[in-house]
Amino acid sequence: MKKRLDIRNIAIIAHVDHGKTTLVDELLKQSGTFRENEQVNERAMDNNDIEKERGITILAKNTAVNYEDKRINIMDTPGHADFGGEVERILKMVDGVLLVVDAYEGCMPQTRFVLKKALEQKLTPVVVVNKIDRPAARPEEVVDEVLDLFIELGADEQQLDFPVVYASAINGTASETPDQTDGTMKVIFDTIIESVPAPIDNSEEPFQFQVTMLDYNDYLGRIGIGRVFRGTIRKGDQAAVIHRDGSVKKFRVSKLFGYLGLKRLEIEEAKAGDLIAIAGIEDINVGETICPVDNIDPMELVRIDEPTLQMTF
Ligand code: GDP
């Protein structure tokens, strides 16, 4: 089976405040995705106003980092149980998860909530025990707690064999052992590349894409964000959208985007395994499938339950 060895798709999951934003900021800085004179002046995942106010991550963000000759797409996940549908959809886009756990606090309710969903979807986990610089950190105990939680949540044998990285995101360091804090975050990149499966490269098959999230801007209108599950799509292609009610509408792909750093960049072509955004469909919605006009093949519908809940914020 051919694989896209040039990319890895992961989601980052954690209880609130365990440090996923700090960690992703640091991965961005250290990956060299930014040129030296460019600053990460926007925090990777907390750039929504409501989120800032509440200090929690509500809307998922896609961050992409280049590491050596590879691209790692990192999807953020909302940790809050009210966003179960969104978490499920995001986890469908990735092949592995980075589970961040505070070295002092250990496993918390949101750790359990998102990990359960990740394990159910058979994703490959990488555990990051973060904040090992904290004076009261108890990293070894926390790893035991994480293992217990994996067992309790029904992890399979492969998942139970999870790699562990010890990190101090705030200091930009990580290592394979808890007593060593100097260095860089290199071990996190290497562990992701080694452990998380590369996407299957079936880019010769008919195109299939599912909208996981929506974005909007005044110029482009609605933008569907998701994963290319198979095939290849090019800007200008004629394609079809299968709406939730089963109706099919043709459209032309007016713009295609990939991600780099925190930015969305225009691209000409995307292939199986890529996480992209597609513009050009007026009434596109979450869960809907995009496919070639001559190969109408809807993907299984996904849970959508958060829009009403978002109204309460
Ligand atoms: P998120 O809610 O998971 O995105 O967490 P943040 O990245 O916003 O971090 C929450 C708090 O923990 C912030 O005050 C960070 O500065 C702090 N923090 C993050 N990583 C570390 C770390 O490695 N060590 C220590 N001591 N604090 C950290």
PDB file of N, CA, C and O in Angstrom, residues 120-162:
ATOM      1  N   GLU A 120     -11.488   5.075  20.729  1.00  0.00           N
ATOM      2  CA  GLU A 120     -12.601   4.454  19.976  1.00  0.00           C
ATOM      3  C   GLU A 120     -12.356   4.521  18.476  1.00  0.00           C
ATOM      4  O   GLU A 120     -12.734   3.626  17.731  1.00  0.00           O
ATOM      5  N   GLN A 121     -11.749   5.614  18.046  1.00  0.00           N
ATOM      6  CA  GLN A 121     -11.497   5.771  16.600  1.00  0.00           C
ATOM      7  C   GLN A 121     -10.199   5.112  16.163  1.00  0.00           C
ATOM      8  O   GLN A 121      -9.737   5.316  15.049  1.00  0.00           O
ATOM      9  N   LYS A 122      -9.600   4.337  17.059  1.00  0.00           N
ATOM     10  CA  LYS A 122      -8.405   3.537  16.735  1.00  0.00           C
ATOM     11  C   LYS A 122      -7.204   4.387  16.343  1.00  0.00           C
ATOM     12  O   LYS A 122      -6.363   3.980  15.544  1.00  0.00           O
ATOM     13  N   LEU A 123      -7.140   5.597  16.898  1.00  0.00           N
ATOM     14  CA  LEU A 123      -6.012   6.468  16.566  1.00  0.00           C
ATOM     15  C   LEU A 123      -4.773   6.071  17.365  1.00  0.00           C
ATOM     16  O   LEU A 123      -4.873   5.494  18.441  1.00  0.00           O
ATOM     17  N   THR A 124      -3.611   6.394  16.819  1.00  0.00           N
ATOM     18  CA  THR A 124      -2.339   6.094  17.481  1.00  0.00           C
ATOM     19  C   THR A 124      -1.980   7.229  18.431  1.00  0.00           C
ATOM     20  O   THR A 124      -1.856   8.376  18.008  1.00  0.00           O
ATOM     21  N   PRO A 125      -1.830   6.924  19.723  1.00  0.00           N
ATOM     22  CA  PRO A 125      -1.523   7.998  20.674  1.00  0.00           C
ATOM     23  C   PRO A 125      -0.028   8.217  20.908  1.00  0.00           C
ATOM     24  O   PRO A 125       0.763   7.280  20.871  1.00  0.00           O
ATOM     25  N   VAL A 126       0.330   9.482  21.153  1.00  0.00           N
ATOM     26  CA  VAL A 126       1.652   9.843  21.675  1.00  0.00           C
ATOM     27  C   VAL A 126       1.350  10.641  22.936  1.00  0.00           C
ATOM     28  O   VAL A 126       0.563  11.589  22.899  1.00  0.00           O
ATOM     29  N   VAL A 127       1.940  10.238  24.075  1.00  0.00           N
ATOM     30  CA  VAL A 127       1.644  10.928  25.328  1.00  0.00           C
ATOM     31  C   VAL A 127       2.746  11.940  25.628  1.00  0.00           C
ATOM     32  O   VAL A 127       3.930  11.603  25.598  1.00  0.00           O
ATOM     33  N   VAL A 128       2.344  13.182  25.880  1.00  0.00           N
ATOM     34  CA  VAL A 128       3.295  14.216  26.284  1.00  0.00           C
ATOM     35  C   VAL A 128       2.983  14.591  27.736  1.00  0.00           C
ATOM     36  O   VAL A 128       1.912  15.118  28.027  1.00  0.00           O
ATOM     37  N   VAL A 129       3.896  14.259  28.632  1.00  0.00           N
ATOM     38  CA  VAL A 129       3.751  14.673  30.026  1.00  0.00           C
ATOM     39  C   VAL A 129       4.415  16.044  30.113  1.00  0.00           C
ATOM     40  O   VAL A 129       5.632  16.167  30.003  1.00  0.00           O
ATOM     41  N   ASN A 130       3.579  17.064  30.275  1.00  0.00           N
ATOM     42  CA  ASN A 130       4.059  18.446  30.175  1.00  0.00           C
ATOM     43  C   ASN A 130       4.240  19.069  31.563  1.00  0.00           C
ATOM     44  O   ASN A 130       3.733  18.558  32.549  1.00  0.00           O
ATOM     45  N   LYS A 131       4.931  20.176  31.604  1.00  0.00           N
ATOM     46  CA  LYS A 131       5.185  20.942  32.837  1.00  0.00           C
ATOM     47  C   LYS A 131       6.058  20.163  33.813  1.00  0.00           C
ATOM     48  O   LYS A 131       5.863  20.239  35.027  1.00  0.00           O
ATOM     49  N   ILE A 132       7.025  19.407  33.288  1.00  0.00           N
ATOM     50  CA  ILE A 132       7.889  18.649  34.211  1.00  0.00           C
ATOM     51  C   ILE A 132       8.810  19.572  35.010  1.00  0.00           C
ATOM     52  O   ILE A 132       9.464  19.139  35.939  1.00  0.00           O
ATOM     53  N   ASP A 133       8.826  20.873  34.628  1.00  0.00           N
ATOM     54  CA  ASP A 133       9.607  21.845  35.404  1.00  0.00           C
ATOM     55  C   ASP A 133       8.903  22.233  36.702  1.00  0.00           C
ATOM     56  O   ASP A 133       9.505  22.835  37.588  1.00  0.00           O
ATOM     57  N   ARG A 134       7.626  21.878  36.822  1.00  0.00           N
ATOM     58  CA  ARG A 134       6.915  22.282  38.054  1.00  0.00           C
ATOM     59  C   ARG A 134       7.553  21.598  39.269  1.00  0.00           C
ATOM     60  O   ARG A 134       7.834  20.393  39.224  1.00  0.00           O
ATOM     61  N   PRO A 135       7.739  22.358  40.332  1.00  0.00           N
ATOM     62  CA  PRO A 135       8.413  21.789  41.506  1.00  0.00           C
ATOM     63  C   PRO A 135       7.742  20.508  42.026  1.00  0.00           C
ATOM     64  O   PRO A 135       8.419  19.588  42.446  1.00  0.00           O
ATOM     65  N   ALA A 136       6.412  20.475  41.969  1.00  0.00           N
ATOM     66  CA  ALA A 136       5.716  19.306  42.507  1.00  0.00           C
ATOM     67  C   ALA A 136       5.409  18.256  41.430  1.00  0.00           C
ATOM     68  O   ALA A 136       4.610  17.349  41.653  1.00  0.00           O
ATOM     69  N   ALA A 137       6.058  18.378  40.280  1.00  0.00           N
ATOM     70  CA  ALA A 137       5.774  17.446  39.183  1.00  0.00           C
ATOM     71  C   ALA A 137       6.046  16.010  39.628  1.00  0.00           C
ATOM     72  O   ALA A 137       6.999  15.750  40.372  1.00  0.00           O
ATOM     73  N   ARG A 138       5.188  15.099  39.182  1.00  0.00           N
ATOM     74  CA  ARG A 138       5.346  13.681  39.534  1.00  0.00           C
ATOM     75  C   ARG A 138       5.154  12.862  38.260  1.00  0.00           C
ATOM     76  O   ARG A 138       4.197  12.068  38.153  1.00  0.00           O
ATOM     77  N   PRO A 139       6.057  13.079  37.280  1.00  0.00           N
ATOM     78  CA  PRO A 139       5.869  12.533  35.933  1.00  0.00           C
ATOM     79  C   PRO A 139       5.670  11.012  35.871  1.00  0.00           C
ATOM     80  O   PRO A 139       4.824  10.541  35.119  1.00  0.00           O
ATOM     81  N   GLU A 140       6.444  10.247  36.679  1.00  0.00           N
ATOM     82  CA  GLU A 140       6.319   8.780  36.588  1.00  0.00           C
ATOM     83  C   GLU A 140       4.938   8.311  37.046  1.00  0.00           C
ATOM     84  O   GLU A 140       4.325   7.455  36.413  1.00  0.00           O
ATOM     85  N   GLU A 141       4.468   8.896  38.151  1.00  0.00           N
ATOM     86  CA  GLU A 141       3.125   8.549  38.636  1.00  0.00           C
ATOM     87  C   GLU A 141       2.065   8.893  37.594  1.00  0.00           C
ATOM     88  O   GLU A 141       1.114   8.147  37.390  1.00  0.00           O
ATOM     89  N   VAL A 142       2.263  10.057  36.954  1.00  0.00           N
ATOM     90  CA  VAL A 142       1.285  10.492  35.961  1.00  0.00           C
ATOM     91  C   VAL A 142       1.252   9.521  34.770  1.00  0.00           C
ATOM     92  O   VAL A 142       0.175   9.192  34.258  1.00  0.00           O
ATOM     93  N   VAL A 143       2.405   9.017  34.370  1.00  0.00           N
ATOM     94  CA  VAL A 143       2.421   8.030  33.284  1.00  0.00           C
ATOM     95  C   VAL A 143       1.639   6.768  33.706  1.00  0.00           C
ATOM     96  O   VAL A 143       0.877   6.210  32.913  1.00  0.00           O
ATOM     97  N   ASP A 144       1.807   6.353  34.973  1.00  0.00           N
ATOM     98  CA  ASP A 144       1.040   5.194  35.471  1.00  0.00           C
ATOM     99  C   ASP A 144      -0.463   5.473  35.426  1.00  0.00           C
ATOM    100  O   ASP A 144      -1.258   4.617  35.036  1.00  0.00           O
ATOM    101  N   GLU A 145      -0.833   6.691  35.807  1.00  0.00           N
ATOM    102  CA  GLU A 145      -2.256   7.079  35.757  1.00  0.00           C
ATOM    103  C   GLU A 145      -2.782   7.042  34.325  1.00  0.00           C
ATOM    104  O   GLU A 145      -3.902   6.603  34.071  1.00  0.00           O
ATOM    105  N   VAL A 146      -1.938   7.537  33.400  1.00  0.00           N
ATOM    106  CA  VAL A 146      -2.342   7.555  31.992  1.00  0.00           C
ATOM    107  C   VAL A 146      -2.541   6.112  31.507  1.00  0.00           C
ATOM    108  O   VAL A 146      -3.533   5.791  30.854  1.00  0.00           O
ATOM    109  N   LEU A 147      -1.615   5.242  31.891  1.00  0.00           N
ATOM    110  CA  LEU A 147      -1.724   3.836  31.484  1.00  0.00           C
ATOM    111  C   LEU A 147      -3.010   3.219  32.043  1.00  0.00           C
ATOM    112  O   LEU A 147      -3.742   2.525  31.329  1.00  0.00           O
ATOM    113  N   ASP A 148      -3.301   3.488  33.315  1.00  0.00           N
ATOM    114  CA  ASP A 148      -4.546   2.979  33.922  1.00  0.00           C
ATOM    115  C   ASP A 148      -5.765   3.467  33.154  1.00  0.00           C
ATOM    116  O   ASP A 148      -6.712   2.712  32.926  1.00  0.00           O
ATOM    117  N   LEU A 149      -5.720   4.741  32.781  1.00  0.00           N
ATOM    118  CA  LEU A 149      -6.854   5.320  32.050  1.00  0.00           C
ATOM    119  C   LEU A 149      -7.001   4.644  30.680  1.00  0.00           C
ATOM    120  O   LEU A 149      -8.122   4.324  30.256  1.00  0.00           O
ATOM    121  N   PHE A 150      -5.894   4.414  30.004  1.00  0.00           N
ATOM    122  CA  PHE A 150      -5.933   3.714  28.710  1.00  0.00           C
ATOM    123  C   PHE A 150      -6.596   2.341  28.871  1.00  0.00           C
ATOM    124  O   PHE A 150      -7.440   1.957  28.069  1.00  0.00           O
ATOM    125  N   ILE A 151      -6.191   1.633  29.922  1.00  0.00           N
ATOM    126  CA  ILE A 151      -6.727   0.284  30.147  1.00  0.00           C
ATOM    127  C   ILE A 151      -8.233   0.371  30.414  1.00  0.00           C
ATOM    128  O   ILE A 151      -9.033  -0.332  29.807  1.00  0.00           O
ATOM    129  N   GLU A 152      -8.576   1.308  31.304  1.00  0.00           N
ATOM    130  CA  GLU A 152      -9.984   1.484  31.671  1.00  0.00           C
ATOM    131  C   GLU A 152     -10.843   1.839  30.451  1.00  0.00           C
ATOM    132  O   GLU A 152     -11.985   1.402  30.330  1.00  0.00           O
ATOM    133  N   LEU A 153     -10.285   2.628  29.551  1.00  0.00           N
ATOM    134  CA  LEU A 153     -11.057   3.076  28.385  1.00  0.00           C
ATOM    135  C   LEU A 153     -11.011   2.066  27.231  1.00  0.00           C
ATOM    136  O   LEU A 153     -11.516   2.337  26.140  1.00  0.00           O
ATOM    137  N   GLY A 154     -10.386   0.935  27.473  1.00  0.00           N
ATOM    138  CA  GLY A 154     -10.426  -0.139  26.475  1.00  0.00           C
ATOM    139  C   GLY A 154      -9.456   0.025  25.316  1.00  0.00           C
ATOM    140  O   GLY A 154      -9.734  -0.423  24.195  1.00  0.00           O
ATOM    141  N   ALA A 155      -8.291   0.613  25.590  1.00  0.00           N
ATOM    142  CA  ALA A 155      -7.282   0.767  24.535  1.00  0.00           C
ATOM    143  C   ALA A 155      -6.856  -0.612  24.026  1.00  0.00           C
ATOM    144  O   ALA A 155      -6.807  -1.572  24.799  1.00  0.00           O
ATOM    145  N   ASP A 156      -6.555  -0.702  22.725  1.00  0.00           N
ATOM    146  CA  ASP A 156      -6.076  -1.982  22.205  1.00  0.00           C
ATOM    147  C   ASP A 156      -4.569  -2.114  22.488  1.00  0.00           C
ATOM    148  O   ASP A 156      -3.939  -1.189  22.993  1.00  0.00           O
ATOM    149  N   GLU A 157      -4.012  -3.271  22.160  1.00  0.00           N
ATOM    150  CA  GLU A 157      -2.624  -3.548  22.533  1.00  0.00           C
ATOM    151  C   GLU A 157      -1.645  -2.527  21.962  1.00  0.00           C
ATOM    152  O   GLU A 157      -0.724  -2.082  22.633  1.00  0.00           O
ATOM    153  N   GLN A 158      -1.900  -2.175  20.703  1.00  0.00           N
ATOM    154  CA  GLN A 158      -1.012  -1.218  20.047  1.00  0.00           C
ATOM    155  C   GLN A 158      -1.066   0.147  20.733  1.00  0.00           C
ATOM    156  O   GLN A 158      -0.051   0.794  20.946  1.00  0.00           O
ATOM    157  N   GLN A 159      -2.281   0.555  21.092  1.00  0.00           N
ATOM    158  CA  GLN A 159      -2.460   1.853  21.747  1.00  0.00           C
ATOM    159  C   GLN A 159      -1.800   1.866  23.127  1.00  0.00           C
ATOM    160  O   GLN A 159      -1.234   2.865  23.547  1.00  0.00           O
ATOM    161  N   LEU A 160      -1.862   0.700  23.822  1.00  0.00           N
ATOM    162  CA  LEU A 160      -1.275   0.611  25.161  1.00  0.00           C
ATOM    163  C   LEU A 160       0.242   0.752  25.133  1.00  0.00           C
ATOM    164  O   LEU A 160       0.868   1.064  26.138  1.00  0.00           O
ATOM    165  N   ASP A 161       0.802   0.548  23.965  1.00  0.00           N
ATOM    166  CA  ASP A 161       2.245   0.631  23.794  1.00  0.00           C
ATOM    167  C   ASP A 161       2.674   2.074  23.468  1.00  0.00           C
ATOM    168  O   ASP A 161       3.698   2.294  22.827  1.00  0.00           O
ATOM    169  N   PHE A 162       1.904   3.038  23.929  1.00  0.00           N
ATOM    170  CA  PHE A 162       2.128   4.450  23.545  1.00  0.00           C
ATOM    171  C   PHE A 162       3.521   4.953  23.943  1.00  0.00           C
ATOM    172  O   PHE A 162       4.010   4.641  25.029  1.00  0.00           O
TER     173      PHE A 162
END
